[in-house]
Coordinates of C-alpha atoms in Angstrom, one line a residue:
M1 CA 173.6 129.2 126.2
K2 CA 173.4 125.7 124.6
K3 CA 172.1 125.4 121.1
K4 CA 168.8 123.5 121.0
I5 CA 168.3 120.6 118.5
A6 CA 165.0 119.0 117.7
I7 CA 165.3 115.2 117.1
I8 CA 162.3 113.6 115.3
G9 CA 161.5 110.2 116.8
A10 CA 162.6 108.7 120.1
S11 CA 162.9 105.0 119.3
T12 CA 166.1 102.9 119.4
G13 CA 167.2 104.3 116.0
Q14 CA 167.5 107.8 117.4
Y15 CA 169.1 106.9 120.7
P16 CA 172.7 107.1 119.4
L17 CA 171.9 110.5 117.8
V18 CA 170.5 111.8 121.1
R19 CA 173.6 110.6 123.0
K20 CA 175.9 112.2 120.4
A21 CA 174.0 115.5 120.6
K22 CA 174.4 115.6 124.4
E23 CA 178.1 114.7 124.0
K24 CA 178.5 117.7 121.8
G25 CA 176.9 119.9 124.5
L26 CA 173.6 120.4 122.6
H27 CA 170.2 120.8 124.4
T28 CA 168.2 117.8 123.0
I29 CA 164.5 117.9 122.4
C30 CA 162.7 114.8 121.2
F31 CA 159.3 114.6 119.6
A32 CA 157.6 111.2 119.4
W33 CA 154.6 109.1 120.5
P34 CA 155.4 107.9 124.0
K35 CA 155.2 104.1 123.3
G36 CA 158.6 102.7 122.7
A37 CA 160.2 106.1 123.1
V38 CA 163.5 105.0 124.7
C39 CA 165.1 108.4 124.2
K40 CA 162.7 110.1 126.6
D41 CA 165.0 109.1 129.5
V42 CA 168.1 110.5 128.0
C43 CA 167.1 113.7 126.1
D44 CA 166.8 117.0 127.9
E45 CA 163.1 117.6 126.9
F46 CA 160.6 115.1 125.6
Y47 CA 157.2 116.1 124.1
P48 CA 154.7 113.2 123.6
I49 CA 153.6 114.5 120.2
S50 CA 153.1 112.1 117.2
I51 CA 155.7 112.9 114.5
F52 CA 152.8 113.3 112.1
E53 CA 151.5 116.3 114.0
I54 CA 153.6 118.6 112.0
D55 CA 152.0 121.9 112.9
E56 CA 152.1 121.2 116.6
I57 CA 155.8 120.3 116.5
V58 CA 156.6 123.4 114.4
A59 CA 154.8 125.6 116.8
K60 CA 156.7 124.1 119.8
C61 CA 160.0 124.4 117.9
K62 CA 159.5 128.0 117.2
E63 CA 158.5 128.6 120.8
L64 CA 161.6 126.9 122.1
G65 CA 164.0 128.6 119.6
I66 CA 165.6 125.4 118.1
A67 CA 168.6 125.8 115.9
G68 CA 168.3 122.6 113.9
V69 CA 166.2 119.5 113.2
A70 CA 167.9 116.1 112.9
T71 CA 167.0 112.4 112.6
T72 CA 168.7 109.3 111.2
A73 CA 168.1 105.7 110.1
S74 CA 164.4 106.0 109.5
E75 CA 162.3 106.5 106.3
E76 CA 159.4 108.0 108.2
T77 CA 161.2 110.5 110.2
S78 CA 163.5 111.8 107.4
Y79 CA 160.5 113.3 105.5
V80 CA 159.0 114.7 108.7
A81 CA 162.3 116.3 109.8
A82 CA 162.6 117.9 106.4
Q83 CA 159.1 119.4 106.6
I84 CA 159.8 120.8 110.1
A85 CA 163.2 122.2 109.1
S86 CA 161.6 123.9 106.1
L87 CA 158.7 125.4 108.1
C88 CA 161.2 126.7 110.8
R89 CA 163.5 128.1 108.1
L90 CA 166.4 125.8 109.2
N91 CA 169.0 124.0 107.2
G92 CA 167.9 120.8 105.4
T93 CA 167.0 119.2 102.1
P94 CA 163.6 120.5 100.9
P95 CA 160.8 118.1 101.9
E96 CA 159.5 117.8 98.3
V97 CA 162.9 116.4 97.4
I98 CA 162.8 113.8 100.2
K99 CA 159.3 112.8 99.0
K100 CA 160.6 112.2 95.5
I101 CA 163.6 110.2 96.7
Q102 CA 161.3 107.9 98.6
N103 CA 159.5 107.0 95.4
K104 CA 161.7 104.5 93.5
E105 CA 159.8 105.0 90.3
E106 CA 160.5 108.8 90.4
V107 CA 164.1 108.2 91.2
R108 CA 164.5 106.1 88.1
C109 CA 163.2 109.0 86.0
L110 CA 165.4 111.6 87.7
T111 CA 168.6 109.5 87.3
E112 CA 168.2 107.9 83.9
N113 CA 170.8 110.3 82.3
V114 CA 173.4 110.3 85.1
E115 CA 176.8 110.0 83.5
G116 CA 178.5 106.7 84.4
L117 CA 175.3 105.0 85.7
S118 CA 173.8 102.0 84.0
V119 CA 170.0 101.8 84.0
P120 CA 168.0 98.6 84.4
K121 CA 164.7 98.1 82.6
V122 CA 161.7 99.0 84.7
W123 CA 158.0 98.1 84.4
S124 CA 155.0 99.3 86.3
R125 CA 152.2 96.9 87.3
A126 CA 150.2 98.0 84.3
D127 CA 153.0 96.8 82.1
K128 CA 153.2 93.3 83.6
D129 CA 152.5 91.6 80.3
S130 CA 155.7 93.0 78.8
I131 CA 158.0 92.1 81.7
S132 CA 161.1 90.1 80.8
F133 CA 162.8 87.7 83.2
P134 CA 164.5 87.3 85.6
C135 CA 163.2 90.4 87.4
V136 CA 162.7 91.8 90.9
V137 CA 159.3 93.0 92.1
K138 CA 159.3 95.6 94.9
P139 CA 157.1 98.3 96.4
V140 CA 157.6 101.8 95.0
K141 CA 158.0 103.1 98.6
G142 CA 159.6 101.0 101.3
S143 CA 162.9 99.9 102.9
A144 CA 164.6 97.1 104.8
K145 CA 163.8 94.7 101.8
K146 CA 160.2 94.4 102.9
G147 CA 158.0 93.3 100.0
V148 CA 160.9 92.4 97.6
S149 CA 160.8 89.2 95.5
F150 CA 162.8 87.6 92.8
C151 CA 160.9 86.3 89.8
K152 CA 162.6 83.7 87.5
D153 CA 159.6 83.5 85.1
V154 CA 156.0 84.5 84.8
S155 CA 154.8 81.8 87.2
D156 CA 156.4 83.7 90.1
L157 CA 154.8 87.1 89.2
Q158 CA 151.4 86.9 90.8
D159 CA 152.8 85.8 94.2
A160 CA 155.5 88.5 94.0
F161 CA 152.8 91.2 93.3
E162 CA 150.7 90.0 96.2
Y163 CA 153.8 89.9 98.5
A164 CA 154.7 93.5 97.6
S165 CA 151.1 94.7 97.8
A166 CA 151.1 94.2 101.6
S167 CA 153.1 97.4 101.9
G168 CA 150.2 99.4 100.6
S169 CA 152.4 101.1 98.0
D170 CA 152.4 101.0 94.2
I171 CA 154.6 98.3 92.7
I172 CA 157.3 98.1 90.1
A173 CA 159.4 95.4 88.5
E174 CA 163.0 95.8 87.6
E175 CA 165.4 93.9 85.5
F176 CA 167.5 91.6 87.8
I177 CA 171.1 92.7 88.0
A178 CA 173.4 89.8 89.2
G179 CA 176.3 91.9 90.5
K180 CA 177.7 92.5 94.0
E181 CA 175.7 94.8 96.2
Y182 CA 177.1 97.8 98.1
S183 CA 175.9 100.8 100.0
V184 CA 177.5 104.2 99.8
E185 CA 177.4 106.3 103.0
S186 CA 177.6 110.1 102.2
L187 CA 177.3 113.5 103.7
S188 CA 175.8 116.4 101.8
W189 CA 176.0 120.1 102.7
H190 CA 174.6 122.9 100.5
G191 CA 174.6 120.6 97.5
R192 CA 178.2 119.4 97.9
H193 CA 178.5 115.7 98.4
K194 CA 181.2 113.7 100.2
V195 CA 181.3 109.9 100.2
V196 CA 182.3 108.8 103.7
Q197 CA 182.5 105.0 103.2
I198 CA 181.5 102.2 100.8
T199 CA 180.0 99.2 102.4
R200 CA 180.0 95.7 100.9
K201 CA 176.7 93.9 101.6
V202 CA 176.0 90.2 101.8
S203 CA 172.4 89.1 101.4
T204 CA 170.3 86.0 101.3
G205 CA 170.0 86.3 97.6
E206 CA 166.8 85.3 95.9
P207 CA 163.9 85.4 96.6
H208 CA 163.9 88.4 99.1
F209 CA 167.5 89.6 99.2
V210 CA 167.5 90.2 102.9
E211 CA 170.8 91.7 104.2
L212 CA 172.9 89.4 106.4
E213 CA 176.2 91.2 106.6
H214 CA 177.8 94.6 106.1
H215 CA 181.6 95.0 105.7
Q216 CA 183.7 98.3 105.6
P217 CA 185.6 99.4 103.6
A218 CA 184.4 97.5 100.5
E219 CA 187.3 95.8 98.7
L220 CA 187.2 97.8 95.5
D221 CA 190.2 98.9 93.5
E222 CA 191.1 102.6 93.5
E223 CA 189.7 103.2 90.0
M224 CA 186.3 101.6 90.8
R225 CA 186.1 103.4 94.2
K226 CA 186.6 106.7 92.5
K227 CA 184.0 105.9 89.9
V228 CA 181.5 105.0 92.6
E229 CA 182.2 108.2 94.5
E230 CA 181.7 110.3 91.3
V231 CA 178.6 108.5 90.2
V232 CA 176.9 108.7 93.6
A233 CA 177.6 112.5 93.8
R234 CA 176.0 112.9 90.4
I235 CA 173.0 110.8 91.5
L236 CA 172.5 112.9 94.6
T237 CA 172.7 116.1 92.5
A238 CA 170.3 114.7 90.0
V239 CA 167.6 114.1 92.6
G240 CA 168.2 117.5 94.3
Y241 CA 169.5 116.2 97.6
T242 CA 171.3 119.1 99.3
D243 CA 171.8 118.6 103.1
G244 CA 172.2 115.6 105.4
A245 CA 173.3 112.0 105.4
S246 CA 172.4 109.5 102.6
H247 CA 172.6 105.8 102.2
T248 CA 172.7 104.9 98.5
E249 CA 172.4 101.2 97.5
I250 CA 174.1 100.1 94.3
K251 CA 175.1 97.0 92.4
I252 CA 178.3 96.6 90.4
Q253 CA 178.3 94.1 87.5
N254 CA 181.2 93.9 85.0
D255 CA 182.4 97.4 86.0
H256 CA 178.9 98.8 85.4
I257 CA 177.2 100.6 88.3
Y258 CA 173.5 100.2 88.8
L259 CA 171.4 102.2 91.3
I260 CA 169.1 100.1 93.6
E261 CA 167.7 102.9 95.7
I262 CA 168.5 106.1 97.6
N263 CA 167.7 106.5 101.3
P264 CA 167.7 110.2 102.4
R265 CA 169.1 109.3 105.9
G266 CA 172.0 107.6 107.5
G267 CA 172.2 103.8 107.0
G268 CA 170.6 101.5 109.5
D269 CA 171.9 98.2 110.7
R270 CA 174.4 100.0 112.9
I271 CA 176.1 101.5 109.8
S272 CA 175.7 105.1 110.9
D273 CA 176.1 104.9 114.6
T274 CA 178.9 102.3 114.9
L275 CA 180.5 100.8 111.7
I276 CA 181.6 104.1 110.1
G277 CA 183.3 105.2 113.4
L278 CA 185.1 101.9 113.5
S279 CA 186.4 102.0 110.0
T280 CA 187.1 105.7 109.4
D281 CA 188.1 108.9 111.3
C282 CA 184.7 110.4 110.6
D283 CA 182.3 111.2 113.5
Y284 CA 179.3 110.6 111.3
L285 CA 176.5 111.4 113.8
S286 CA 178.3 114.5 114.9
D287 CA 178.5 115.7 111.3
I288 CA 174.8 114.9 110.8
L289 CA 174.1 117.2 113.7
D290 CA 176.4 119.9 112.4
I291 CA 174.7 119.9 109.0
A292 CA 171.3 120.3 110.7
L293 CA 172.7 123.3 112.6
D294 CA 174.3 124.6 109.4
S295 CA 177.7 124.7 111.1
Y296 CA 179.4 121.8 109.3
T297 CA 183.0 122.1 108.2
P298 CA 183.9 119.7 105.3
K299 CA 187.0 117.6 106.0
E300 CA 189.1 114.8 104.5
I301 CA 188.0 111.3 105.7
H302 CA 190.4 108.4 105.9
N303 CA 190.0 104.6 106.4
T304 CA 191.5 103.6 109.7
G305 CA 190.6 99.9 109.8
Y306 CA 188.0 97.2 108.9
S307 CA 184.6 96.8 110.5
G308 CA 181.4 94.9 110.0
I309 CA 178.3 93.4 111.4
M310 CA 177.0 89.9 110.7
Y311 CA 173.5 88.8 111.6
L312 CA 172.4 85.4 112.8
T313 CA 169.6 83.7 110.9
S314 CA 168.9 80.3 109.5
Q315 CA 170.5 81.5 106.3
N316 CA 173.6 82.6 108.1
P317 CA 174.1 79.9 110.8
R318 CA 177.9 80.0 110.9
I319 CA 177.7 83.1 113.1
L320 CA 176.2 81.1 116.0
K321 CA 179.4 79.6 117.2
Y322 CA 180.9 83.1 117.8
L323 CA 178.0 84.2 120.0
G324 CA 179.0 82.2 123.1
D325 CA 181.0 83.2 126.1
E326 CA 184.4 83.3 124.3
I327 CA 185.7 86.8 123.6
Y328 CA 187.6 87.4 120.4
D329 CA 190.2 90.1 119.9
W330 CA 188.3 91.5 117.0
E331 CA 185.0 91.5 118.7
V332 CA 183.3 94.8 119.5
E333 CA 179.7 93.8 120.5
K334 CA 177.4 90.8 120.2
Q335 CA 173.9 89.7 121.1
L336 CA 172.2 86.4 120.9
Y337 CA 168.3 86.5 120.8
H338 CA 167.5 82.9 119.9
T339 CA 169.4 79.7 119.4
E340 CA 166.5 78.2 117.4
L341 CA 167.2 80.0 114.1
S342 CA 164.4 81.5 112.0
E343 CA 164.3 82.4 108.3
S344 CA 164.8 86.1 107.7
K345 CA 162.3 87.6 105.2
S346 CA 163.2 91.3 105.9
N347 CA 165.9 93.2 107.7
Y348 CA 163.9 93.1 110.9
D349 CA 164.0 89.3 111.2
R350 CA 167.3 88.4 113.0
D351 CA 168.3 86.0 115.8
G352 CA 171.5 87.8 116.9
Y353 CA 174.5 89.7 115.6
I354 CA 178.2 90.3 116.1
I355 CA 180.2 93.5 115.3
Y356 CA 183.9 93.5 114.6
K357 CA 186.8 95.8 114.2
S358 CA 190.2 94.7 112.8
D359 CA 193.4 96.1 111.2
N360 CA 192.8 93.6 108.4
P361 CA 189.8 92.0 106.7
I362 CA 188.5 89.0 108.6
Q363 CA 186.7 85.9 107.4
L364 CA 184.6 83.9 109.8

């Protein structure tokens, strides 16, 4: 009999996970509100239940005898999946840990003594009269760079607070760190952490730091790569993360590592479902499912090439000329949504993209 896996959410972010589960021979059961539920046509069973109806989903999971609960690339669904796994007594990071990780202010407190991690100054909204500049204002809860602003001096502060307030979350200000930005893609199982890949990120810079490109593997020397892997493992231990994928964003400045935020899920922007598989021998989505089923086997992971995704916006117009009819030998996939380019103010505002795979780093 096929093992049954509950997948929380049925939007485009979960579609590759459902496909991978079916490829592995699992019986897939999706829970989501029907609108926009693209997975309902590919999963084995679909229940039109809002992901916030926890008790109803748990009752159905127990009735169906599911063996695991999985989700990826979504802030909302990661906490819900943790709650359901806990109530069904299945493998997963405790929901109270996920809730703490999704609070940037709490994460700062939990990681302030992590060996090898440099800590920026942080201020709450109540401390705004003591803020030093430059700084970055952001919502305490949120992702995809929504509500994030750079402040060069006090004249920028009010607009930044108003921009961040639209999220409905509390707000913090952090000392601006000018280093290069990376994300660290990891797998955790029973409290043991394995870095799968390190991604170099290219952003718009100030004022909103919207992500334009992701490149794997990041070009770090062996000493710094090892230091990043060790520090991120200590960060995940410090916050109590035990099981599942994680996407930890950091900056490196003058060999000092600074934490930006932890995301208790696989990375979005095609990092989890495409880029890792192109640059390593890790089947990341398969491993996420195995961890949820508590049947994961840790293994060595190796770089096998270079991969990346580059988004088209008015801040990154050079990508447009590669989105025509010509096919390039390094090209994996591309889409053009608009030729009239718009300014991106969050990771949801893009006009197209191109994904590549190569035996060597490429520069467009």
